[in-house]
XYZ file of C-alpha atoms in Angstrom:
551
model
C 33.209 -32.321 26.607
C 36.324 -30.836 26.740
C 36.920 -26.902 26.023
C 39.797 -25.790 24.288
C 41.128 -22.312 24.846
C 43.613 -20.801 22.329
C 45.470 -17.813 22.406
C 46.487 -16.420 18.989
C 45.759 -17.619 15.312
C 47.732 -17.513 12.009
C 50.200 -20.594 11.798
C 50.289 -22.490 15.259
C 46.797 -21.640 16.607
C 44.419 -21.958 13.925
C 46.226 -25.225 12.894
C 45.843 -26.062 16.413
C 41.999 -25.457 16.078
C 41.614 -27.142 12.982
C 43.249 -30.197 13.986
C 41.393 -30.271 17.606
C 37.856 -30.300 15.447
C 39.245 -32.923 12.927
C 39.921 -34.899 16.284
C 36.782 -34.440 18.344
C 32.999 -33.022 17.013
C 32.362 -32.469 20.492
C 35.025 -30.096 22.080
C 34.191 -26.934 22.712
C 37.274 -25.043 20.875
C 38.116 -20.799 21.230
C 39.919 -19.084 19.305
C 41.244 -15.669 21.092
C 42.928 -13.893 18.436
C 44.334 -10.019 19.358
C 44.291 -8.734 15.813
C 41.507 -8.153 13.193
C 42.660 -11.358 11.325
C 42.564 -14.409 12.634
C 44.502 -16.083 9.612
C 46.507 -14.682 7.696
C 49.213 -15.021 5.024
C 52.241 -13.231 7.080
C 54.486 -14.967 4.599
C 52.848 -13.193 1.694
C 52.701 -9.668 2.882
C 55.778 -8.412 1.085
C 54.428 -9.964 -2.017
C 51.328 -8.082 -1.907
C 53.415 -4.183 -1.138
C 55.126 -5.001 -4.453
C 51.927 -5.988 -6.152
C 52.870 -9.309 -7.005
C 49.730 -10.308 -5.137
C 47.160 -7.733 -6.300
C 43.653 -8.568 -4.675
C 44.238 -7.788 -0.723
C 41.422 -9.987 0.632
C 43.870 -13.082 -0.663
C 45.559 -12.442 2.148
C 43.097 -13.640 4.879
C 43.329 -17.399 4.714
C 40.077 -17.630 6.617
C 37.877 -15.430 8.402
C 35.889 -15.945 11.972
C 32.913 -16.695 9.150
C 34.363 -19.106 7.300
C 36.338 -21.044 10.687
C 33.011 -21.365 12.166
C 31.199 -22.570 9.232
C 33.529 -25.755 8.468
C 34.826 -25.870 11.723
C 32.408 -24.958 14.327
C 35.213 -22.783 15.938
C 34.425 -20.103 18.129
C 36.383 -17.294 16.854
C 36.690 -13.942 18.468
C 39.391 -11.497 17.226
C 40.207 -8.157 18.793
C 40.526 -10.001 22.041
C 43.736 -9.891 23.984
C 44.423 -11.866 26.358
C 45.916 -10.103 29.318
C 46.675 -12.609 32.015
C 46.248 -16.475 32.957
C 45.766 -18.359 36.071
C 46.835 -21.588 35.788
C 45.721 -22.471 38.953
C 42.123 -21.693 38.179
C 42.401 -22.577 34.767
C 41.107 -19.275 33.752
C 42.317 -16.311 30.822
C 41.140 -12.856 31.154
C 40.405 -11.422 27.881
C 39.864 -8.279 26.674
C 37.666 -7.029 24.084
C 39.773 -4.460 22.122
C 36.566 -3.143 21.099
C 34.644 -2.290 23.704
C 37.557 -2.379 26.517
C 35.716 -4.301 28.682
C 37.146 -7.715 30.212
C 35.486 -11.051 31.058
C 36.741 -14.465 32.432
C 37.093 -17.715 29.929
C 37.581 -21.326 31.597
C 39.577 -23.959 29.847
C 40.175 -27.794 30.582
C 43.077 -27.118 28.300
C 45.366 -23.967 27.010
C 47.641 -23.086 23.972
C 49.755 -20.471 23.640
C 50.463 -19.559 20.060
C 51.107 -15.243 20.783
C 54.076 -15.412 18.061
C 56.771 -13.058 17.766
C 56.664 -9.263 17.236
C 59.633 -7.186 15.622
C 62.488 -5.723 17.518
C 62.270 -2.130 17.634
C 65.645 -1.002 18.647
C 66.351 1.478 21.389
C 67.946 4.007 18.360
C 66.914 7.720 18.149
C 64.298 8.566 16.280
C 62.917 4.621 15.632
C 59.462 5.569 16.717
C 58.783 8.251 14.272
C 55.158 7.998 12.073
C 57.285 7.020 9.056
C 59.752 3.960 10.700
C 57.401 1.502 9.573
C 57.690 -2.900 10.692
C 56.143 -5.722 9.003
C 54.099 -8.313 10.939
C 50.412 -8.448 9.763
C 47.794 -6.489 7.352
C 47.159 -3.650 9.234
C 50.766 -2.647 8.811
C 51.229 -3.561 4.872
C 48.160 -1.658 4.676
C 49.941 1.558 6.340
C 53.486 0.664 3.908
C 51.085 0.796 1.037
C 49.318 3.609 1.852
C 52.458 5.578 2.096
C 53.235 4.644 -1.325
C 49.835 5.013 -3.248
C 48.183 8.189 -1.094
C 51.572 9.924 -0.486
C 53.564 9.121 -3.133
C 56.554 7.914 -1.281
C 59.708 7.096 -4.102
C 62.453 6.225 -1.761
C 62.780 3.622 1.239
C 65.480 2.118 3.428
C 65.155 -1.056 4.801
C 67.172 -1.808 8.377
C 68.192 -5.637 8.172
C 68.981 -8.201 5.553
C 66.955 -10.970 6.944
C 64.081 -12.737 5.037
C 61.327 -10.018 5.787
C 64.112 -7.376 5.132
C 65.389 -8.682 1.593
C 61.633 -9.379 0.481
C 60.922 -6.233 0.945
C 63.440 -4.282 -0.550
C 63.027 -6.639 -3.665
C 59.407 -5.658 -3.613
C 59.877 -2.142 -3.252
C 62.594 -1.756 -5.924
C 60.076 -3.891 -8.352
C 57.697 -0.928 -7.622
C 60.137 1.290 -8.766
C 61.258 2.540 -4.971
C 64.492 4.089 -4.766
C 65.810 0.917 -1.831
C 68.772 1.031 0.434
C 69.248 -2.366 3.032
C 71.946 -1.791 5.641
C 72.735 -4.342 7.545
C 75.218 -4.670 10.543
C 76.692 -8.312 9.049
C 78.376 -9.284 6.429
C 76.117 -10.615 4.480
C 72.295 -10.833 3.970
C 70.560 -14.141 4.941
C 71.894 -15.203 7.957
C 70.875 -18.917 7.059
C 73.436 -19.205 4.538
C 77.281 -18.290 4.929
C 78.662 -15.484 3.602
C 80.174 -17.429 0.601
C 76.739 -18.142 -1.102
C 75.550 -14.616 -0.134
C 77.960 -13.203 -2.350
C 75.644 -14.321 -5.497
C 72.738 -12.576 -3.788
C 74.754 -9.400 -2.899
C 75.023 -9.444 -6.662
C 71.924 -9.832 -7.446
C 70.319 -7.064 -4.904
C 73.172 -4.761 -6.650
C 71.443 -5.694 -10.227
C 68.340 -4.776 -9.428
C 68.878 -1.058 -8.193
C 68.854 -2.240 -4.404
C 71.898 -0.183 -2.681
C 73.163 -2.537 0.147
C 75.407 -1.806 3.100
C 76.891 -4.144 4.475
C 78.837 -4.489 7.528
C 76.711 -1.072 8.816
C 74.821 -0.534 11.298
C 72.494 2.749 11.995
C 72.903 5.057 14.893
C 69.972 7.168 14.682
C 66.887 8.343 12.633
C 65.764 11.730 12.362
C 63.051 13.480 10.668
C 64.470 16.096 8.130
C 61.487 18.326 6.989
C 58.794 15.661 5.301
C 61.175 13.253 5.225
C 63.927 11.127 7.324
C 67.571 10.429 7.151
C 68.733 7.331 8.374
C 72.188 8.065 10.143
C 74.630 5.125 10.012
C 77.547 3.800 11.345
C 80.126 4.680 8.961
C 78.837 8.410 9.047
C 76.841 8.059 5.898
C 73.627 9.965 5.730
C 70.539 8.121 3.808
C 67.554 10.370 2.902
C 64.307 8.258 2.162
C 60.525 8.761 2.867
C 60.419 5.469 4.970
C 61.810 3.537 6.676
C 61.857 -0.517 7.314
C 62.994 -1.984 10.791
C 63.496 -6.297 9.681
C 66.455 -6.372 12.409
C 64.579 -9.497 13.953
C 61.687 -10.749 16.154
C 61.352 -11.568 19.517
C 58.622 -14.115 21.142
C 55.733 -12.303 22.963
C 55.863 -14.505 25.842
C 55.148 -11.653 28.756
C 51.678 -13.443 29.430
C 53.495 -16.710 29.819
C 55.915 -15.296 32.055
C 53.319 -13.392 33.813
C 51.343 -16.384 34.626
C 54.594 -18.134 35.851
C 54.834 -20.783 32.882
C 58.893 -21.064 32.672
C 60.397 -19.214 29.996
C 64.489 -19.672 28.212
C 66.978 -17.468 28.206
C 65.575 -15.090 25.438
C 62.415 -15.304 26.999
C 60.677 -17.669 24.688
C 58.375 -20.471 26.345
C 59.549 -23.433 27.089
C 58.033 -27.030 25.941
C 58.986 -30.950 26.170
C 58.680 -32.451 22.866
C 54.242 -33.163 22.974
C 54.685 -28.872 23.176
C 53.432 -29.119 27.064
C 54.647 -25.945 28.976
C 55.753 -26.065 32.791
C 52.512 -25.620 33.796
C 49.065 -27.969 33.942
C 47.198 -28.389 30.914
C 49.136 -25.307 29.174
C 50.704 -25.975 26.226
C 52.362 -23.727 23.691
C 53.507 -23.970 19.652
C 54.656 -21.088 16.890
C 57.547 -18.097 17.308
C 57.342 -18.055 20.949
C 58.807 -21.357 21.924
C 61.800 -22.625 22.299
C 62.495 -25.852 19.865
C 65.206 -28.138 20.029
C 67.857 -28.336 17.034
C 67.125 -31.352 15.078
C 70.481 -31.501 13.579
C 72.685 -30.449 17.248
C 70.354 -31.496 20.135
C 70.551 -27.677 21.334
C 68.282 -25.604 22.495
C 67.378 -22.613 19.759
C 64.539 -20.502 18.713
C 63.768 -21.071 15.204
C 60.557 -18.241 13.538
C 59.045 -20.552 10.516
C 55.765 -20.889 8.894
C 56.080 -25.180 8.428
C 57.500 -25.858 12.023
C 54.896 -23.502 13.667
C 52.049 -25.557 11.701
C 53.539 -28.920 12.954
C 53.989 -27.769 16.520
C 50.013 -26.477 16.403
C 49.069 -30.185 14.970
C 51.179 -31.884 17.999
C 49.523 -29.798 20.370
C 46.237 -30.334 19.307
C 47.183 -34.098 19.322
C 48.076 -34.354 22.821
C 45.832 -31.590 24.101
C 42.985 -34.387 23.144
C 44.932 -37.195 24.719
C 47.649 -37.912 21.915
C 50.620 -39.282 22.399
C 52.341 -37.081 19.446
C 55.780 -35.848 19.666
C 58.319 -32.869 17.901
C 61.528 -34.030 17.234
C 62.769 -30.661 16.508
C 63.321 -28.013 13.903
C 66.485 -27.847 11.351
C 65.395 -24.790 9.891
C 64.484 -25.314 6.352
C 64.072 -22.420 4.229
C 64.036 -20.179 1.001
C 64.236 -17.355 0.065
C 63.196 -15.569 -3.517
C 65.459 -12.278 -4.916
C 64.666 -11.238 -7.623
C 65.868 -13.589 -10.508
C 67.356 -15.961 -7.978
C 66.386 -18.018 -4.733
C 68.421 -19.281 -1.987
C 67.487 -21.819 0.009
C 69.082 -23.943 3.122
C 68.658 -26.646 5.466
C 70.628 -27.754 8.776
C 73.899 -25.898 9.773
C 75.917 -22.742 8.482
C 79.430 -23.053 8.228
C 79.448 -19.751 10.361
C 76.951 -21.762 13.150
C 79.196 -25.106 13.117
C 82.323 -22.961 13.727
C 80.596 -21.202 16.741
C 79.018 -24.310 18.355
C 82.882 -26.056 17.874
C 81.097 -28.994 15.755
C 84.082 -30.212 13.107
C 82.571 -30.567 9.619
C 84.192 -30.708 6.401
C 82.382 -28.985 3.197
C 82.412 -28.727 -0.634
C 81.016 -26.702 -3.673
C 79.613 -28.080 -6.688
C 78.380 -26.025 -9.673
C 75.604 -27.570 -11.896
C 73.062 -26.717 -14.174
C 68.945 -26.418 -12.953
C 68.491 -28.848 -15.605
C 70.328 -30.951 -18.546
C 72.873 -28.339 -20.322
C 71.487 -28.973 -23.906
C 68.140 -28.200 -23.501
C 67.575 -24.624 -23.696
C 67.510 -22.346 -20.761
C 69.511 -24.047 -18.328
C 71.085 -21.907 -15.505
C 73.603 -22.590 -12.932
C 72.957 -23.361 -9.263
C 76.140 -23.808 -6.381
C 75.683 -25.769 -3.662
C 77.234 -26.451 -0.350
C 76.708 -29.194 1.274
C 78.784 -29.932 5.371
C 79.345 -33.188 6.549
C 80.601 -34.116 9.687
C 84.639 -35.540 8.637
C 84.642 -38.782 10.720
C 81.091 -40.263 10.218
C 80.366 -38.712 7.268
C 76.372 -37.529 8.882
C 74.853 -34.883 6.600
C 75.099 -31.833 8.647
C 73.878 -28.561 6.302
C 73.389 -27.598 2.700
C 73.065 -24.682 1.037
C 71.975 -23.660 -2.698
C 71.404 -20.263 -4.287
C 70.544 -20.303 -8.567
C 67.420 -20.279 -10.361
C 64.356 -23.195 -10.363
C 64.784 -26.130 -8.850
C 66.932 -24.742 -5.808
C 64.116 -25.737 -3.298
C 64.257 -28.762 -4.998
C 67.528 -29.760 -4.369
C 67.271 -28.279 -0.746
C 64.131 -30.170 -0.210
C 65.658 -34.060 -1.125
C 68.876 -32.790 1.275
C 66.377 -31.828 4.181
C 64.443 -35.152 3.967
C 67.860 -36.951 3.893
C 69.367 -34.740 6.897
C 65.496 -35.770 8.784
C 66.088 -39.270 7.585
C 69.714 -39.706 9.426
C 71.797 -39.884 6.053
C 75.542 -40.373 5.539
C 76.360 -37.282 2.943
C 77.560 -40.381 0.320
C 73.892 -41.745 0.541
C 73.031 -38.695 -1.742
C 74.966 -40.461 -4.492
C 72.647 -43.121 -4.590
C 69.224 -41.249 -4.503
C 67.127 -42.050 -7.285
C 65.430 -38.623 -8.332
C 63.343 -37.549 -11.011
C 64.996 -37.187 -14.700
C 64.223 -35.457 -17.821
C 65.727 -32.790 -19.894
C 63.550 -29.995 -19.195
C 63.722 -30.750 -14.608
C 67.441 -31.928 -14.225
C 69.992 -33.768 -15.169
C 70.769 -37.780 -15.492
C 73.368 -36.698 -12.300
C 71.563 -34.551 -10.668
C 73.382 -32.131 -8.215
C 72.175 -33.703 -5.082
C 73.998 -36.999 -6.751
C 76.899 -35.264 -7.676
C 77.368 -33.594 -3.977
C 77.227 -37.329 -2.774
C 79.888 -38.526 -5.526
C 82.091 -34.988 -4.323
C 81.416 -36.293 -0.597
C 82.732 -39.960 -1.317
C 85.552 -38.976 -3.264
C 86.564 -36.441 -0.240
C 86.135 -38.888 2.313
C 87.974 -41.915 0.741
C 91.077 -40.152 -0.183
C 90.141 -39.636 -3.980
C 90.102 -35.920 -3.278
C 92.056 -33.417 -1.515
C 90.264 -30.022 -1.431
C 91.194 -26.214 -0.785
C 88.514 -23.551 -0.464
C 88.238 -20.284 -1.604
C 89.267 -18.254 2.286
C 92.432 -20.753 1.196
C 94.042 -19.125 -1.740
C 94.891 -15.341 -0.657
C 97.705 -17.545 2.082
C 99.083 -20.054 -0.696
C 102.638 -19.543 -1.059
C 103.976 -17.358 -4.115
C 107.540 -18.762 -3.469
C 107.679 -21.468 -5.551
C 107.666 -24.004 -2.995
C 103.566 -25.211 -4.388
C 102.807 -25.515 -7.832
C 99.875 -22.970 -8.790
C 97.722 -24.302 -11.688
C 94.751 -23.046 -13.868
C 93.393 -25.505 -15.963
C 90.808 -22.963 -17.825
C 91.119 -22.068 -21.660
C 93.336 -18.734 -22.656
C 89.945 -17.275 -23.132
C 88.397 -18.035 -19.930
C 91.443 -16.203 -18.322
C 91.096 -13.036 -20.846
C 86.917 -12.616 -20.298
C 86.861 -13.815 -16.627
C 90.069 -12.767 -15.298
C 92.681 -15.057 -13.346
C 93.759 -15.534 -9.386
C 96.940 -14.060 -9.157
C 100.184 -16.598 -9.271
C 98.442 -19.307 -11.289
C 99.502 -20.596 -14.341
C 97.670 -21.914 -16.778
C 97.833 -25.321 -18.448
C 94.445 -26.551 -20.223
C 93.375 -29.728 -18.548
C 93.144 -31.400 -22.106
C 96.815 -30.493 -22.138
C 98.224 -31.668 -18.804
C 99.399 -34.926 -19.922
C 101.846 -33.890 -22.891
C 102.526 -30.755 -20.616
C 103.291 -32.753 -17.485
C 107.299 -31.675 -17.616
C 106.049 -28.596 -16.699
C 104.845 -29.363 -13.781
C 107.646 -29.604 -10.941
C 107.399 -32.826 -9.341
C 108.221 -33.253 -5.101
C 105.703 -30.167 -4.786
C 101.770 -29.939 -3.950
C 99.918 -28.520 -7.161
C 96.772 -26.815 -6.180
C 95.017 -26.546 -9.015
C 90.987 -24.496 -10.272
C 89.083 -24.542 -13.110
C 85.641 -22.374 -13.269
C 83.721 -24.690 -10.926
C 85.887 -27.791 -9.415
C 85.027 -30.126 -12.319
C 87.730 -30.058 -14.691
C 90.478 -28.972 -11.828
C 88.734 -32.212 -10.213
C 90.017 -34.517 -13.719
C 93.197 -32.805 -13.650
C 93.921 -33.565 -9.865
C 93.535 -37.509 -11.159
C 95.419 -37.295 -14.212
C 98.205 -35.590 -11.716
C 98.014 -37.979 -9.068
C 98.131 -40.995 -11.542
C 101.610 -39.284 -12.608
C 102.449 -39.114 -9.037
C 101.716 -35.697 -7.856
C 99.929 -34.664 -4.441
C 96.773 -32.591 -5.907
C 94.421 -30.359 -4.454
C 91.513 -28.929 -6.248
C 89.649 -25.636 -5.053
C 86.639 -26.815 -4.441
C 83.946 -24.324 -5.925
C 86.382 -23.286 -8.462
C 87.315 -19.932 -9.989
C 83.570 -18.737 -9.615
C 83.092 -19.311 -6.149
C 86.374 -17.758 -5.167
C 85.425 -14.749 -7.093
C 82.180 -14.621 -5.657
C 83.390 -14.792 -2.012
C 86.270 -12.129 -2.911
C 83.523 -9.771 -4.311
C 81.275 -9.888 -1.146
């Protein structure tokens, strides 16, 4: 029989569990777990401050009770493990409860301790009231601050996920929410370009953001704090919320010997076996591989950590199972909006010196004549010689996780960025469109990379030359120029007009030409270069230029 010892629940470990019973009635499988909960929704615990979920006990996934009844897993939480010998094949454990400390044997180990948040070395960040999100005990302190003290304002440190969903639940509550946040934008998994429409949206729905700020201190001002910041603003709230990151709690790895990377998360081959005998690790504390670059990273999600628990389980019983690696597939809600990505940034090629080339498309969630449809942009990066789907971004209403979704199973599959044009997805009025935008990337992609289309993008137009030596166009309507306003040096010619209007146009010089989105600038760049003109169209269009101006 062999025993099974695991070391931390939630995502990786429990999975872990669960699959190791699936796999073998007879192991004997425990299930150390340091907090009260053994499984929990972490994902969910902003949702749940803002009321959205309303019955607390839907937060425990499963309990020691329920684990051992289906699963015949011995659970036992509030017990730490506090060091390993892998020699021995031994944990020490200690029971949180009673303090006292025993031995437990394995044949073999997993690690699954997670990630805690960075609290930064700043002034005043361990006051009562500076507050981080990680499990139920601490949503249970956040809303206890609201309901027994009446708390009415809040600032959140950090635009990440955990840092944006909270601030969104917190306003929705009616909390008076500031996010600062040293970058310069929120979301690090999407560029600063899509942001934009989420800065926007943060901004409509009371949330005060700072970007580009960073804090220097907090300090306690009477019953309440001031959060001091970088620009020498002062920001008075009742709370405070540190989302600035996470690292991996990998000090009883390192402890024990078991090598560790860089940034101190564990290291694991691709069956998730650690440097050390029979040890194996999964979840926030290990280092993956980049399933899009080959290079090493250290990607925090819910799905991979699942995966990585079912692959260890796998070869823990004698599997031959293996990872392949993570491209970071995510989404995120805010308020009316969600944005969601898969594979590389722009900003993340550009640091790793990987040559892509990109485009915009803006489309609606579903068919434009039946009611209700909104628009979603995309971005989708490519690399310019093979044409290898490299990234994609989306930010809009329904159906962005959609889109994301069919662009992250293409990426996974090994896709050139013109196989999108050929996907055959779902249709019908009320879901999408006969072209969906996943198609319509691949036809932008195709056009791009056989010649058919010369782009500019939005960082391009504040350097265009106002000399005369490039031809400036707008093909919008009058009216679009009056309500929406115009890029400066642009003239405007209707693209239904460009043909009888073509005398206009100087010929021997590059036009660069917009229209709202790229669609219409996109028929006017043919009907130019038919009449012998070198085109460019701004890829995104007005809209994403304005977006990216606004920040």
């Amino acid at each position: 029989m062999t025993k099974i010892v695991i070391v931390g629940g939630v995502a990786g470990g429990a999975s872990a569990a669960t699959r190791a019973r699936r796999l073998d009635e007879q192991a004997h499988i425990v299930l150390l777990e340091r907090g009260p909960y053994v499984s929990f929704a972490n994902c969910g615990l902003p949702y749940y401050v803002g009321s959205v979920i309303k019955d607390r006990g839907k937060l425990a996934v499963q309990t020691p009770q329920s684990l051992h009844a289906r699963f015949n897993l011995d659970v036992r939480v509030q017990s730490e493990v506090v060091a390993i010998n892998t020699a021995a094949h031994e944990v020490t454990v200690r029971n949180l409860q009673t303090d006292e400390t025993y031995v437990e044997t394995y044949d073999k180990l997993l690690l699954s301790p997670g990630a805690e948040p960075v609290r930064p070395p700043l002034p005043g960040a361990d006051l009562d009231h500076v507050l981080t999100v990680r499990n139920i005990p601490n949503v249970d302190r956040v809303t206890a601050i609201l309901d027994e003290e009446h708390a009415s304002s809040c600032v959140v440190v950090g635009g990440g996920f955990i840092g944006i969903e909270m601030a969104e639940n917190l306003a929705e509550r009616g909390i008076r929410t500031s996010v600062v946040e040293m970058a310069s934008h929120v979301i690090k998994s999407i560029d600063a370009d899509m942001a934009a429409d989420l800065h926007a949206e943060l901004r409509k729905g009371g949330v005060g953001l700072r970007l580009n700020t960073g804090v220097s201190a907090i300090s306690q001002e009477g019953d309440s704090l001031a959060v001091h910041t970088s620009n020498g603003e002062t920001l008075p709230c009742d709370f405070v919320i540190l989302a600035v990151g996470v690292r991996p709690e990998s000090a009883i790895a390192r402890n024990a010997g078991i090598a560790c990377g860089p940034r101190g998360h564990i290291l694991v081959d691709d069956r998730m076996h650690t440097s050390a005998p029979d040890v194996y690790a999964a979840g926030d504390a290990i280092q993956v591989v980049d399933f899009v670059t080959g290079a090493d990273t250290a990607i925090p999600l819910a799905g991979p950590a699942n995966r990585q628990g079912r692959i260890a389980a796998e070869n823990m019983l004698g599997g031959d199972c293996r990872y392949t690696g993570t491209q970071g597939s995510s989404v995120v809600k805010v308020f009316s909006l969600c944005a969601a990505s898969t594979g590389l940034t722009e900003e993340a090629a550009r640091a790793q010196g990987i040559a892509f080339d990109k485009t915009y498309l803006t489309q609606g969630h579903h068919a434009g004549y039946y009611p209700g449809a909104r628009m979603m942009g995309i971005k989708v990066l490519w690399d310019p010689q093979t044409g290898k789907l490299l990234g994609a971004q989306a930010v809009g209403p329904e159906g962005v996780d959609k889109r994301i979704d069919v662009i992250a199973t293409a990426i996974r599959l090994g896709a050139d960025v013109r196989d999108l044009a050929s996907l055959e997805l779902c249709y019908a009025p009320p879901f999408g469109s006969a072209k969906d935008p996943v198609n319509m990337a691949g036809f932008v992609a195709e056009n791009v990379l056989s010649g058919k289309l010369r782009q500019f993008f939005p960082e391009d137009v504040a350097d265009l030359p106002r000399d005369g030596s490039v031809t400036l166009l707008d093909v919008r309507t009058p009216h679009e120029r009056v309500v929406n306003g115009f890029i400066d040096g642009f003239v405007n010619i209707p693209v239904d007009e460009i043909r009888e209007r073509a005398d206009e146009i100087p010929q021997g010089k590059p036009v660069y030409v917009h229209c709202k989105s790229g669609q219409r600038s996109y028929i006017a760049c043919r009907i130019l270069t038919g009449l012998g003109y070198t085109c460019y169209n701004l890829a995104g269009g007005f809209d994403r230029w304005s977006a990216a101006t606004r920040g």
